[in-house]
Short mmCIF file of N, CA and C in Angstrom, two decimals:
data_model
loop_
_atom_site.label_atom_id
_atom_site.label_comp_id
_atom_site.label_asym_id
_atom_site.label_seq_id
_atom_site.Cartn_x
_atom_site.Cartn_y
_atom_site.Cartn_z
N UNK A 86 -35.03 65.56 14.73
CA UNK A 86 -35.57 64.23 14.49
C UNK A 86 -35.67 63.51 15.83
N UNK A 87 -36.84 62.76 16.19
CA UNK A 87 -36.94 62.13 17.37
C UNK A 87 -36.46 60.71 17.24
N UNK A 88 -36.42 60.31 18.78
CA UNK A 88 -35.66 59.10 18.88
C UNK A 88 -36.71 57.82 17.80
N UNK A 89 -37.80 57.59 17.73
CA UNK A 89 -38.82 56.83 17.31
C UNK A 89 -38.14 57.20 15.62
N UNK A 90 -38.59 58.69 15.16
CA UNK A 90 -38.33 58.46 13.54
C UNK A 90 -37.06 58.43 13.40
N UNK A 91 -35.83 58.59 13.93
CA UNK A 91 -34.40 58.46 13.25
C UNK A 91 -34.23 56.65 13.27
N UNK A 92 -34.75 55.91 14.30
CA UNK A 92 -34.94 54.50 13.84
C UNK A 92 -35.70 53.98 13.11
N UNK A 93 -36.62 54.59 12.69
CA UNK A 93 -37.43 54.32 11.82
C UNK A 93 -37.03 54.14 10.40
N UNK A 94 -36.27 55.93 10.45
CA UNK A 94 -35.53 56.34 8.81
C UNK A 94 -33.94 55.21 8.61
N UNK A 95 -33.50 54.84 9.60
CA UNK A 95 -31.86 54.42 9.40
C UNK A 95 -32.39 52.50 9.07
N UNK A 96 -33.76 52.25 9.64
CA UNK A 96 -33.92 50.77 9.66
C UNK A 96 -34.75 50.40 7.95
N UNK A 97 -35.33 51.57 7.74
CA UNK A 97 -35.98 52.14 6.12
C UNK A 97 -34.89 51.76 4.87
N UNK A 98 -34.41 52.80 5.53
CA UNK A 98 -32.74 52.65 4.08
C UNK A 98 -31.95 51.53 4.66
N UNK A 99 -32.15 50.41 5.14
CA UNK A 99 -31.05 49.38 5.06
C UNK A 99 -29.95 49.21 5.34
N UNK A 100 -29.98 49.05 3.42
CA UNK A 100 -28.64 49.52 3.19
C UNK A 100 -28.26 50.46 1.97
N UNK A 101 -29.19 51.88 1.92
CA UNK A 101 -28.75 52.77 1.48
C UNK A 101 -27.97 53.61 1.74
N UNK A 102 -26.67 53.52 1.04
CA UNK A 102 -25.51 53.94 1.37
C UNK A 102 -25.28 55.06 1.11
N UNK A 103 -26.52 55.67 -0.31
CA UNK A 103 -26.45 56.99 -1.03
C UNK A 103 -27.10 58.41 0.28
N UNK A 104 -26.70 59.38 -0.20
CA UNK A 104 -27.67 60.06 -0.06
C UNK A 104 -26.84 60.95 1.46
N UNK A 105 -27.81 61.24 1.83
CA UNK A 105 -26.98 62.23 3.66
C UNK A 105 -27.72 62.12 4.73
N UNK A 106 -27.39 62.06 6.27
CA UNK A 106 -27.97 61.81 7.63
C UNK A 106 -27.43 62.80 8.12
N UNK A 107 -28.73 63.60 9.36
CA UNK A 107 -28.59 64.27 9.89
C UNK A 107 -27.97 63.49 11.32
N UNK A 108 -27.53 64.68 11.80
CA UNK A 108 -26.67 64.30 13.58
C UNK A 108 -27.54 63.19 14.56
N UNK A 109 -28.71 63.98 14.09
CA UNK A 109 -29.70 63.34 15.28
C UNK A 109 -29.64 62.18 14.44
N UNK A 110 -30.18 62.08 14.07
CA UNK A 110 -30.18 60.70 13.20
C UNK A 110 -29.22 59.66 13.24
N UNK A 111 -28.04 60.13 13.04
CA UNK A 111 -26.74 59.16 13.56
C UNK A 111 -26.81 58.84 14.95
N UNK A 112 -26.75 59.72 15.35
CA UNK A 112 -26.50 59.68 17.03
C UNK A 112 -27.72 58.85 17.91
N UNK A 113 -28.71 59.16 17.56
CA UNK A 113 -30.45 58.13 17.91
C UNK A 113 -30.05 57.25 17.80
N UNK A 114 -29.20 56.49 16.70
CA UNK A 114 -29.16 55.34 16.03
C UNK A 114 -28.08 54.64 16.84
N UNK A 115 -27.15 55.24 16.84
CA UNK A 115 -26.06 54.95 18.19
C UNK A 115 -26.90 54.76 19.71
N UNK A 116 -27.41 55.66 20.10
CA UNK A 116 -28.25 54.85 21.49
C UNK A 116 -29.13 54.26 21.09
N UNK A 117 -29.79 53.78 20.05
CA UNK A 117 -30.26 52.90 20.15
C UNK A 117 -29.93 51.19 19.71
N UNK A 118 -28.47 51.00 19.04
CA UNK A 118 -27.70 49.81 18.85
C UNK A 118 -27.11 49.64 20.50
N UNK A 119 -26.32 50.70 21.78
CA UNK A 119 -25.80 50.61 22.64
C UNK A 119 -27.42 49.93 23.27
N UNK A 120 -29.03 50.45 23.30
CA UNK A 120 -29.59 49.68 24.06
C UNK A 120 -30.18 48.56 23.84
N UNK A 121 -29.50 48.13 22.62
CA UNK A 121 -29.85 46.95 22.07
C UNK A 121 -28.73 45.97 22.74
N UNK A 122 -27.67 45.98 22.48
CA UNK A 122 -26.78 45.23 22.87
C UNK A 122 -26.53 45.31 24.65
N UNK A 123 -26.78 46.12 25.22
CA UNK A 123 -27.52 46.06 26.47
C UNK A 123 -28.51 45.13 26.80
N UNK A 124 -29.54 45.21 26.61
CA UNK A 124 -31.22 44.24 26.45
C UNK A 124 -30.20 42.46 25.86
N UNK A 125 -29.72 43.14 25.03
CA UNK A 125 -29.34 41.37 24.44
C UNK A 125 -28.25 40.78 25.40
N UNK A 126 -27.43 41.57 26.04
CA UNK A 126 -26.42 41.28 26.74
C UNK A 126 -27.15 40.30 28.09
N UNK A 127 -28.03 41.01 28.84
CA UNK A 127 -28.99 40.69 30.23
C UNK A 127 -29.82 39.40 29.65
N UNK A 128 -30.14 39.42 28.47
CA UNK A 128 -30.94 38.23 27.94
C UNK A 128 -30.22 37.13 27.50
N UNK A 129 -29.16 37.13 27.15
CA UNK A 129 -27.96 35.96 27.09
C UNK A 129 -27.50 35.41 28.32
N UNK A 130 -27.04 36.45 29.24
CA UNK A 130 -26.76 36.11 30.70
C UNK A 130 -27.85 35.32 31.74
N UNK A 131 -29.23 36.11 31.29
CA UNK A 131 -29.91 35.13 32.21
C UNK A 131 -30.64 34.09 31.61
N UNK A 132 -30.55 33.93 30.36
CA UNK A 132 -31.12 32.57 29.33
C UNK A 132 -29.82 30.87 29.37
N UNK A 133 -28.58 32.16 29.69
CA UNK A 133 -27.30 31.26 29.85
C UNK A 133 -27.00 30.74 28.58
N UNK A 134 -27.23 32.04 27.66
CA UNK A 134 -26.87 31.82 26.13
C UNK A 134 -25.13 32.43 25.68
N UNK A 135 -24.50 32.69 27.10
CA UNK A 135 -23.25 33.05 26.43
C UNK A 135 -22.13 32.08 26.39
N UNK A 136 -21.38 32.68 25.10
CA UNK A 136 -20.35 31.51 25.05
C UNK A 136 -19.20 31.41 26.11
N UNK A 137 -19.00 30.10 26.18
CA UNK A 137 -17.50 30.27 27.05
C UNK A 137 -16.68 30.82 26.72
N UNK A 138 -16.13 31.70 27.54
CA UNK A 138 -14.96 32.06 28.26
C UNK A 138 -15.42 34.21 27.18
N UNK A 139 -16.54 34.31 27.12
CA UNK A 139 -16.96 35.93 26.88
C UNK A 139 -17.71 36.01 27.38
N UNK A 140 -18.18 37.12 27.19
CA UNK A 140 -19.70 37.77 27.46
C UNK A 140 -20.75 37.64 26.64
N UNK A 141 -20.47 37.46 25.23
CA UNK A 141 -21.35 37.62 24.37
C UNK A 141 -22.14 36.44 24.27
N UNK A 142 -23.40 36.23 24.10
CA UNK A 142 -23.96 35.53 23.42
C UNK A 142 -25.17 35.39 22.32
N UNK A 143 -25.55 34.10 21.85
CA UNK A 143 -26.25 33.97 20.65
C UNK A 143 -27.04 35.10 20.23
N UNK A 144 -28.04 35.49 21.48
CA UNK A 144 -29.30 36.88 20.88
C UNK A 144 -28.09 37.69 20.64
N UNK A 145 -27.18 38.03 20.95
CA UNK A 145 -26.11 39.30 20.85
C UNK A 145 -25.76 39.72 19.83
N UNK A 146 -25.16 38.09 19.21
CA UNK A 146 -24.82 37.79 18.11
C UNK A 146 -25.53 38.18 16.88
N UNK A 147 -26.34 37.83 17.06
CA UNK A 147 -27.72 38.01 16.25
C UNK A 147 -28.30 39.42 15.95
N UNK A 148 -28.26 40.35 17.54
CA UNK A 148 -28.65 41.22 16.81
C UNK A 148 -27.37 42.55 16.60
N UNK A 149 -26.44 41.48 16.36
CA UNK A 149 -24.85 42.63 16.23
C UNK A 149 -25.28 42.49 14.44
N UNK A 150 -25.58 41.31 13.80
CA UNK A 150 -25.23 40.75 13.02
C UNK A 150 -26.56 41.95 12.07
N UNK A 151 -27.63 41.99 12.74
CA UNK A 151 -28.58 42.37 12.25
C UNK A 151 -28.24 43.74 11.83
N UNK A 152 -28.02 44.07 12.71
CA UNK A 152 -27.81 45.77 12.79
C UNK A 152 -26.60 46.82 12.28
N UNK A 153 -25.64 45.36 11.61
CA UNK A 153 -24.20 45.88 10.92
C UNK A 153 -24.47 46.93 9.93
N UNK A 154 -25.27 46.29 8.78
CA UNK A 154 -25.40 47.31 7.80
C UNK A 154 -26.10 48.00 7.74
N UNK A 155 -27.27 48.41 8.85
CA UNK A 155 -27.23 49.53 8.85
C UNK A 155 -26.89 50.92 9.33
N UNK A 156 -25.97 50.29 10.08
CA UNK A 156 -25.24 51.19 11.13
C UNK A 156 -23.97 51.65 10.33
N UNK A 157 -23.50 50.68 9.24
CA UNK A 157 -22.41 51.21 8.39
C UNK A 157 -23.37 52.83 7.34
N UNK A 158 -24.66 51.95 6.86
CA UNK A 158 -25.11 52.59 5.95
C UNK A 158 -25.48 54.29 6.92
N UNK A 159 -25.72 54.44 7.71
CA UNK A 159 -26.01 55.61 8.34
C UNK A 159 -24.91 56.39 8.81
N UNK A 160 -23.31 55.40 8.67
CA UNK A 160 -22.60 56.63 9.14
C UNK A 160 -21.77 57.03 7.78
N UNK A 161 -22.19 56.41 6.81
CA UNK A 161 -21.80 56.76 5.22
C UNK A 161 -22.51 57.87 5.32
N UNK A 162 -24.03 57.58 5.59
CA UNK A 162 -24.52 58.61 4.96
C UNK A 162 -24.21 59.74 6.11
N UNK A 163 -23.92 59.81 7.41
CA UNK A 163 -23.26 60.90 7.71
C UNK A 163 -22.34 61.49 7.65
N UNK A 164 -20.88 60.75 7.07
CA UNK A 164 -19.81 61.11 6.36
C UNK A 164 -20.19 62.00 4.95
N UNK A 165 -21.32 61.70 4.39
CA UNK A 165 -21.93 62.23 3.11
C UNK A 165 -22.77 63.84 3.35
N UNK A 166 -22.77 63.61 4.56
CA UNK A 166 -23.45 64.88 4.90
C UNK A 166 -22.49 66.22 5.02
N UNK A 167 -21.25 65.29 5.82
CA UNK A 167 -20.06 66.58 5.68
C UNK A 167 -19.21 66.75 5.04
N UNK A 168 -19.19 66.20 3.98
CA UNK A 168 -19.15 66.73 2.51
C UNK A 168 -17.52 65.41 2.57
N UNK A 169 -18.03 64.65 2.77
CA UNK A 169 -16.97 62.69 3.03
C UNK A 169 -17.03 62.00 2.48
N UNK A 170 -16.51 61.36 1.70
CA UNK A 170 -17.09 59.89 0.93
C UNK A 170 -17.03 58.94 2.43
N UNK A 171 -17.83 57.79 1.91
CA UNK A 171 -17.79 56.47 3.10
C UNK A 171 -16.65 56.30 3.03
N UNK A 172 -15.65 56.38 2.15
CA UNK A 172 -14.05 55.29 3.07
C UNK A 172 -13.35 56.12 3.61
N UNK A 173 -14.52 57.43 4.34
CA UNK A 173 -13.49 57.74 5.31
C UNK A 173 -13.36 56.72 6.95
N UNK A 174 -14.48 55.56 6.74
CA UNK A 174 -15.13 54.87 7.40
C UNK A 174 -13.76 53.83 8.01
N UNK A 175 -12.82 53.61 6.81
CA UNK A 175 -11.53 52.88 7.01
C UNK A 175 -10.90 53.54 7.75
N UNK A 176 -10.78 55.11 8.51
CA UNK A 176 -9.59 55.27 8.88
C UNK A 176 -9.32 54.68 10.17
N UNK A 177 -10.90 54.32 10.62
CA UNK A 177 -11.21 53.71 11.96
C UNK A 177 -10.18 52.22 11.97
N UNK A 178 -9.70 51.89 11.18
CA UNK A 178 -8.06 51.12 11.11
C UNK A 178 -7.23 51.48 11.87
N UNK A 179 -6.60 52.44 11.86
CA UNK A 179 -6.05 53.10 12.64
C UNK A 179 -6.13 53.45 14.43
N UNK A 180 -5.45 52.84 15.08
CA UNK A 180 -5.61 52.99 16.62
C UNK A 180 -5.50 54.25 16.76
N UNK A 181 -6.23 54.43 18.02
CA UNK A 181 -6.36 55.23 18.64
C UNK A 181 -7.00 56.55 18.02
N UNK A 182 -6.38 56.94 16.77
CA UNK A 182 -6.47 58.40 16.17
C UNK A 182 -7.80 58.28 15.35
N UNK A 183 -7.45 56.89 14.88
CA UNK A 183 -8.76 56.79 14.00
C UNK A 183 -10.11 56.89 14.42
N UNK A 184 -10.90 56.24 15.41
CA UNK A 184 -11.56 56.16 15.85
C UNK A 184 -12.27 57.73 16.24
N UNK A 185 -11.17 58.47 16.88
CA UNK A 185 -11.28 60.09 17.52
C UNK A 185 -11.78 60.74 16.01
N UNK A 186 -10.74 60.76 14.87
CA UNK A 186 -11.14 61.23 13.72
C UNK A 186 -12.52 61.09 13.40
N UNK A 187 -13.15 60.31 13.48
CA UNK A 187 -14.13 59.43 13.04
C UNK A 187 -15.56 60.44 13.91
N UNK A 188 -15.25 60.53 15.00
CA UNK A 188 -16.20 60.81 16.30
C UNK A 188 -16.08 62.72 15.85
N UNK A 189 -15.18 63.40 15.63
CA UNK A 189 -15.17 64.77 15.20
C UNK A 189 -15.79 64.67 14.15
N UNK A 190 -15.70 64.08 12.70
CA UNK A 190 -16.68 64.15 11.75
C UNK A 190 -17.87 63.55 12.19
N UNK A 191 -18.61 62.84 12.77
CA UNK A 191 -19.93 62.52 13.08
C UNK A 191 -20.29 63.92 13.65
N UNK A 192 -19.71 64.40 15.00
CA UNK A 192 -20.06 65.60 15.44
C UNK A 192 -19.94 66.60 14.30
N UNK A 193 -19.35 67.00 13.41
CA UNK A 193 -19.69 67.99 12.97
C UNK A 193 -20.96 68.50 12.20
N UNK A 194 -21.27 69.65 12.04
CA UNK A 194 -22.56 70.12 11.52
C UNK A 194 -22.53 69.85 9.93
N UNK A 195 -24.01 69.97 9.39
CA UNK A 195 -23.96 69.82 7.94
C UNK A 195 -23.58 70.65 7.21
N UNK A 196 -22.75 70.19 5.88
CA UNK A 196 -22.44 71.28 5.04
C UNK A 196 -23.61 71.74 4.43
N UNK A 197 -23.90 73.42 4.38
CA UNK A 197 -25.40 74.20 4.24
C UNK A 197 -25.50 73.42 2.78
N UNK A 198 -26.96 73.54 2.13
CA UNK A 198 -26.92 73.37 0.46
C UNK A 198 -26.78 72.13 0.29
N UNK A 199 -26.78 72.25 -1.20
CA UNK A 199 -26.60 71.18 -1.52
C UNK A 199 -25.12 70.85 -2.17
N UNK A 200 -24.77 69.28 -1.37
CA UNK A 200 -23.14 68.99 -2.03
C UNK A 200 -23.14 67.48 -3.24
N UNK A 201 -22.43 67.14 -3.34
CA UNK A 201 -22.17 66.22 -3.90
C UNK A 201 -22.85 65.17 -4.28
N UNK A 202 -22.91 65.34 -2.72
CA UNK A 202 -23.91 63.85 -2.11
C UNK A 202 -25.99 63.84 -2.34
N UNK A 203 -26.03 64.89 -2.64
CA UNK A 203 -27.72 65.72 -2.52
C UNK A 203 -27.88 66.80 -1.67
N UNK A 204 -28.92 67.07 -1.42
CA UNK A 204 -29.47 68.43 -0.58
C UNK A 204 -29.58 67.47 0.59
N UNK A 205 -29.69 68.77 1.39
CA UNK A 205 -29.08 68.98 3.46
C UNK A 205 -30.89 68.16 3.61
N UNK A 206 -30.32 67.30 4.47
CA UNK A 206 -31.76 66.92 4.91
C UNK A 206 -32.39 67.70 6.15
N UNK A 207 -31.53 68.56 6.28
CA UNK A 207 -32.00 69.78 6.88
C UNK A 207 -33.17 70.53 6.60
N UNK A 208 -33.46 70.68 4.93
CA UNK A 208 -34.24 70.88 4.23
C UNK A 208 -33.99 72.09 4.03
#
């Protein structure tokens, strides 16, 4: 999946939480929230839209705010792909370990077939 259609497909489904995401697909979607909040970061700084005493400001805000659910909804559905319900999404609670946990199931490959969740969008 290319960088253009995995934003395309993750900004499509919202917030469809059902269903399964391929790697690329997660991962596109990840550089493309990091060059968002990049772009918004340089545009706060030189508009002089950030708040005191952070970094962040209003556009930031805005498009953190925008882009929450579907960045939850795409790593459900990649938890769904390796055969996960979404609250494995909570363990990211957890310092340090959680987070790592979290980053090994995104990396891992799809379970072949079809599971639980539907057929491999692998096809």
């Amino acid at each position: 999946m290319s960088f253009g259609a995995a934003i395309k497909s993750v900004l499509s489904q919202y917030v469809g939480f059902s269903g399964r995401a391929r790697r690329s697909e997660y991962w596109w979607f990840a550089l493309f929230t990091l060059l968002v909040s990049i772009v918004t970061a340089i545009l706060d700084s030189a508009l002089g839209l950030t708040f005191e005493g952070s970094s962040t400001g209003f556009i930031g805000l805005i498009a953190s705010l925008a882009l929450l659910l579907p960045s939850l909804a795409v790593a459900v559905r990649r938890l769904h792909d390796t055969d996960r319900t979404g609250w494995w999404l909570l363990i990211a609670l957890v310092p340090f370990v959680g987070a790592v946990v979290l980053i090994v199931f995104f990396v891992l490959d799809s379970t072949p077939g079809t599971n639980r969740f539907g057929p491999s969008p692998k096809g």
